[in-house]
CSV table of C-alpha atoms in Angstrom, one decimal:
chain,number,residue,atom,x,y,z
A,1,SER,CA,55.4,-57.9,-53.0
A,2,LEU,CA,59.0,-57.8,-54.2
A,3,ALA,CA,58.8,-54.1,-55.0
A,4,ILE,CA,57.8,-53.3,-51.4
A,5,VAL,CA,60.7,-55.4,-50.0
A,6,LEU,CA,63.1,-53.6,-52.3
A,7,ALA,CA,61.7,-50.2,-51.3
A,8,ASN,CA,62.1,-51.0,-47.6
A,9,ILE,CA,65.7,-52.2,-48.2
A,10,LEU,CA,66.6,-49.0,-50.2
A,11,SER,CA,65.0,-46.6,-47.7
A,12,ALA,CA,66.7,-48.4,-44.8
A,13,GLU,CA,70.1,-48.1,-46.5
A,14,ILE,CA,69.7,-44.4,-47.2
A,15,LEU,CA,68.6,-43.7,-43.7
A,16,ALA,CA,71.6,-45.6,-42.4
A,17,GLU,CA,74.0,-43.6,-44.6
A,18,ILE,CA,72.5,-40.3,-43.3
A,19,ASN,CA,72.9,-41.5,-39.7
A,20,ARG,CA,76.6,-42.4,-40.4
A,21,GLU,CA,77.2,-39.0,-41.9
A,22,VAL,CA,75.7,-37.3,-38.9
A,23,ILE,CA,77.9,-39.4,-36.5
A,24,ARG,CA,81.1,-38.7,-38.6
A,25,SER,CA,80.2,-35.0,-38.6
A,26,ILE,CA,79.8,-34.8,-34.8
A,27,ASN,CA,83.0,-36.7,-34.2
A,28,HIS,CA,84.8,-34.4,-36.7
A,29,VAL,CA,83.8,-31.1,-35.0
A,30,ALA,CA,83.8,-32.3,-31.4
A,31,LYS,CA,86.4,-30.7,-29.2
A,32,LEU,CA,89.1,-32.8,-27.7
A,33,GLY,CA,88.6,-33.6,-24.1
A,34,HIS,CA,90.7,-35.0,-21.2
A,35,ALA,CA,93.6,-32.8,-20.4
A,36,ASP,CA,96.6,-34.5,-18.7
A,37,SER,CA,96.3,-34.6,-15.0
A,38,LYS,CA,99.5,-32.7,-14.6
A,39,SER,CA,98.4,-29.9,-16.9
A,40,THR,CA,95.8,-27.1,-16.3
A,41,GLU,CA,95.5,-26.4,-20.0
A,42,PHE,CA,94.2,-28.5,-22.8
A,43,THR,CA,97.6,-28.4,-24.5
A,44,SER,CA,99.3,-31.6,-23.3
A,45,ALA,CA,100.3,-34.5,-25.5
A,46,ASN,CA,97.7,-36.7,-23.9
A,47,THR,CA,94.8,-34.4,-24.7
A,48,GLY,CA,92.0,-36.4,-26.3
A,49,ILE,CA,93.2,-39.8,-24.8
A,50,PHE,CA,92.0,-41.4,-21.5
A,51,ASP,CA,94.2,-44.3,-20.7
A,52,LEU,CA,92.7,-46.6,-18.1
A,53,LYS,CA,96.2,-47.8,-17.1
A,54,THR,CA,97.7,-44.4,-16.4
A,55,ASP,CA,94.9,-42.0,-16.0
A,56,ALA,CA,92.4,-44.0,-14.0
A,57,ASP,CA,92.9,-44.6,-10.3
A,58,GLY,CA,91.6,-47.8,-8.8
A,59,ARG,CA,92.5,-51.1,-7.3
A,60,TRP,CA,90.6,-53.2,-9.8
A,61,MET,CA,88.8,-52.8,-13.1
A,62,VAL,CA,85.4,-51.6,-11.8
A,63,GLU,CA,87.0,-48.8,-9.8
A,64,LYS,CA,89.0,-47.7,-12.9
A,65,TYR,CA,85.7,-47.7,-14.9
A,66,LYS,CA,84.3,-45.4,-12.3
A,67,SER,CA,87.2,-43.0,-13.0
A,68,LEU,CA,86.0,-43.2,-16.7
A,69,VAL,CA,82.5,-42.2,-15.6
A,70,PHE,CA,83.9,-39.2,-13.6
A,71,GLN,CA,85.9,-38.1,-16.6
A,72,LEU,CA,82.7,-38.2,-18.6
A,73,GLU,CA,81.1,-36.0,-16.0
A,74,VAL,CA,84.0,-33.6,-16.3
A,75,GLU,CA,83.5,-33.3,-20.1
A,76,ALA,CA,79.7,-32.8,-19.7
A,77,ASN,CA,80.4,-30.0,-17.2
A,78,THR,CA,82.8,-28.4,-19.6
A,79,ILE,CA,80.1,-28.3,-22.2
A,80,ALA,CA,77.9,-26.4,-19.8
A,81,LYS,CA,80.7,-23.9,-19.0
A,82,GLU,CA,81.5,-23.3,-22.7
A,83,THR,CA,78.0,-23.1,-24.1
A,84,ARG,CA,76.0,-21.8,-21.1
A,85,ARG,CA,73.1,-23.8,-22.5
A,86,GLY,CA,73.3,-27.0,-20.5
A,87,LYS,CA,75.3,-29.9,-19.3
A,88,GLY,CA,76.2,-32.7,-21.8
A,89,ASN,CA,73.3,-35.2,-21.8
A,90,VAL,CA,73.9,-37.5,-24.8
A,91,VAL,CA,76.8,-40.0,-25.1
A,92,LEU,CA,78.0,-41.8,-28.2
A,93,CYS,CA,80.6,-44.5,-27.6
A,94,SER,CA,81.9,-47.9,-28.7
A,95,SER,CA,80.3,-51.1,-27.4
A,96,ASN,CA,83.4,-51.8,-25.2
A,97,VAL,CA,83.0,-48.4,-23.5
A,98,ALA,CA,79.3,-49.0,-23.0
A,99,SER,CA,80.1,-52.3,-21.4
A,100,ALA,CA,82.6,-50.6,-19.1
A,101,LEU,CA,80.0,-48.0,-18.1
A,102,ALA,CA,77.6,-50.9,-17.4
A,103,ALA,CA,80.2,-52.7,-15.3
A,104,SER,CA,80.8,-49.6,-13.2
A,105,GLY,CA,77.2,-49.8,-12.1
A,106,ALA,CA,76.4,-46.4,-13.5
A,107,LEU,CA,74.4,-47.4,-16.6
A,108,ASP,CA,70.7,-47.8,-15.8
A,109,TYR,CA,68.2,-49.0,-18.4
A,110,SER,CA,64.5,-49.2,-18.9
A,111,MET,CA,62.9,-52.6,-19.4
A,112,ALA,CA,60.1,-51.0,-21.4
A,113,GLU,CA,62.5,-49.4,-23.9
A,114,THR,CA,65.2,-52.0,-24.3
A,115,GLY,CA,63.9,-55.2,-22.8
A,116,GLY,CA,67.0,-55.3,-20.7
A,117,LEU,CA,70.5,-54.0,-21.0
A,118,GLN,CA,71.6,-54.4,-24.6
A,119,VAL,CA,75.2,-53.8,-25.5
A,120,ASP,CA,75.3,-55.3,-29.0
A,121,ASP,CA,76.8,-53.8,-32.1
A,122,THR,CA,74.2,-55.7,-34.2
A,123,GLY,CA,71.1,-54.7,-32.1
A,124,ASN,CA,69.5,-51.6,-30.6
A,125,THR,CA,72.0,-48.8,-30.5
A,126,PHE,CA,70.4,-47.3,-27.4
A,127,ALA,CA,72.2,-48.9,-24.4
A,128,GLY,CA,70.7,-47.1,-21.5
A,129,THR,CA,70.9,-43.9,-19.3
A,130,LEU,CA,74.0,-42.9,-17.4
A,131,GLY,CA,73.2,-41.7,-13.9
A,132,GLY,CA,69.6,-41.0,-14.9
A,133,LYS,CA,70.9,-38.0,-17.0
A,134,MET,CA,72.9,-39.0,-20.1
A,135,LYS,CA,71.4,-41.2,-22.8
A,136,VAL,CA,74.1,-43.6,-24.0
A,137,TYR,CA,74.1,-44.8,-27.7
A,138,ILE,CA,76.5,-47.3,-29.3
A,139,ASP,CA,78.4,-46.6,-32.4
A,140,PRO,CA,78.2,-50.0,-34.1
A,141,TYR,CA,81.0,-49.2,-36.6
A,142,ALA,CA,83.5,-47.7,-34.2
A,143,GLY,CA,87.0,-48.6,-35.2
A,144,GLN,CA,88.5,-47.5,-31.8
A,145,ASP,CA,87.1,-47.3,-28.3
A,146,TYR,CA,86.0,-43.7,-27.7
A,147,ILE,CA,83.4,-41.5,-26.1
A,148,THR,CA,81.7,-38.4,-27.5
A,149,VAL,CA,79.5,-36.5,-25.2
A,150,GLY,CA,77.2,-33.7,-26.4
A,151,TYR,CA,74.4,-31.4,-25.3
A,152,ARG,CA,70.9,-31.6,-26.8
A,153,GLY,CA,68.2,-29.3,-25.4
A,154,THR,CA,64.4,-29.7,-25.4
A,155,ASN,CA,64.1,-27.1,-28.2
A,156,PRO,CA,65.0,-28.5,-31.7
A,157,PHE,CA,67.2,-25.4,-32.2
A,158,ASP,CA,69.2,-26.0,-29.1
A,159,ALA,CA,71.9,-28.3,-30.4
A,160,GLY,CA,75.4,-28.1,-31.8
A,161,ILE,CA,74.6,-29.4,-35.3
A,162,PHE,CA,71.3,-29.1,-37.2
A,163,TYR,CA,70.0,-31.7,-39.6
A,164,CYS,CA,67.9,-29.8,-42.1
A,165,PRO,CA,65.9,-32.0,-44.6
A,166,TYR,CA,64.7,-30.0,-47.6
A,167,VAL,CA,63.1,-32.9,-49.4
A,168,PRO,CA,61.9,-36.0,-47.4
A,169,LEU,CA,62.8,-39.5,-48.6
A,170,THR,CA,60.8,-39.8,-51.8
A,171,MET,CA,60.4,-42.8,-54.1
A,172,VAL,CA,60.6,-42.3,-57.8
A,173,ARG,CA,59.3,-44.8,-60.3
A,174,ALA,CA,60.6,-44.9,-63.9
A,175,VAL,CA,60.9,-47.1,-67.0
A,176,ASP,CA,64.3,-48.0,-68.5
A,177,GLU,CA,64.5,-46.4,-71.9
A,178,ASN,CA,66.3,-49.3,-73.5
A,179,SER,CA,64.8,-52.4,-71.9
A,180,PHE,CA,61.5,-50.9,-70.7
A,181,GLN,CA,62.1,-52.6,-67.4
A,182,PRO,CA,60.6,-50.8,-64.4
A,183,LYS,CA,63.1,-48.8,-62.3
A,184,MET,CA,62.9,-47.6,-58.7
A,185,ALA,CA,64.9,-44.9,-57.0
A,186,PHE,CA,64.9,-42.8,-53.9
A,187,LYS,CA,65.9,-39.2,-53.4
A,188,THR,CA,66.3,-36.9,-50.5
A,189,ARG,CA,67.9,-33.5,-50.0
A,190,TYR,CA,69.2,-32.2,-46.7
A,191,GLY,CA,71.9,-30.1,-45.1
A,192,LEU,CA,74.0,-30.2,-42.0
A,193,GLN,CA,74.7,-26.8,-40.3
A,194,GLN,CA,76.5,-25.9,-37.2
A,195,HIS,CA,74.9,-23.7,-34.5
A,196,PRO,CA,75.3,-20.0,-35.1
A,197,PHE,CA,76.9,-19.7,-31.6
A,198,VAL,CA,79.7,-21.9,-32.8
A,199,GLY,CA,80.3,-20.1,-36.1
A,200,LEU,CA,78.6,-18.5,-39.1
A,201,THR,CA,80.4,-20.4,-41.8
A,202,ALA,CA,78.3,-22.8,-43.9
A,203,GLY,CA,78.3,-26.5,-43.1
A,204,ILE,CA,79.4,-28.3,-40.0
A,205,GLY,CA,82.4,-26.2,-39.3
A,206,THR,CA,86.1,-26.9,-38.8
A,207,GLN,CA,87.6,-29.9,-37.0
A,208,ALA,CA,87.5,-29.9,-33.1
A,209,SER,CA,85.8,-26.5,-33.0
A,210,ASN,CA,82.2,-27.2,-31.7
A,211,GLN,CA,81.8,-26.6,-28.0
A,212,TYR,CA,78.5,-28.5,-27.9
A,213,PHE,CA,80.5,-31.8,-28.2
A,214,ARG,CA,83.6,-33.3,-26.6
A,215,LYS,CA,85.4,-36.5,-27.4
A,216,PHE,CA,88.3,-38.6,-26.2
A,217,LEU,CA,89.7,-42.0,-27.0
A,218,VAL,CA,89.7,-44.7,-24.3
A,219,ASN,CA,92.9,-46.8,-24.3
A,220,ASN,CA,93.6,-50.1,-22.6
A,221,ILE,CA,90.0,-50.7,-21.7
A,222,ASN,CA,90.6,-54.5,-21.8
A,223,ALA,CA,93.8,-54.3,-19.7
A,224,ALA,CA,92.7,-51.9,-16.9
């Protein structure tokens, strides 16, 4: 019926908005990665930007893409050093970056899960597994080419940010008091909270402060 179709549309939109809020929150609190190669501290002007023209060493594009994969490994190792919980194992990136990882030969995929390698902003957001360790997801609304790597443990409480639903997605039916037309609404209540190891303040925390996540922009990906 029409009511069921409308209910499915509304619930899908609400879930999509929650997903976007979680992604924005992660990218907001993720620490900046990629120090300049000439600097031993994360204080250079190039911190947070990996330029495939100047920072990647290689004779052709695929070799430069392999430099990008190594930089991703460096960030994952840094997460392990700063959290002492584990190495980064989840990657969120733009579709262009996912294609670059696939072109480097490092992005494996499962036919059972994806039906083949799918790097498509309008399709499945799971692109594959990097080196058999890091799950790669596409950000379909990315405005810039970037990578965010994070750590997610086997325990639900072993993460940098917690999604805490208080009231699950619930449909509410009502009748308009003026027209007596039937009305439909959905409600949910949830909270986002940073890990206590990161800080004890309420909410997701301050910008670039969460050691469970690291991010950097990827420049000149099409002109490597």
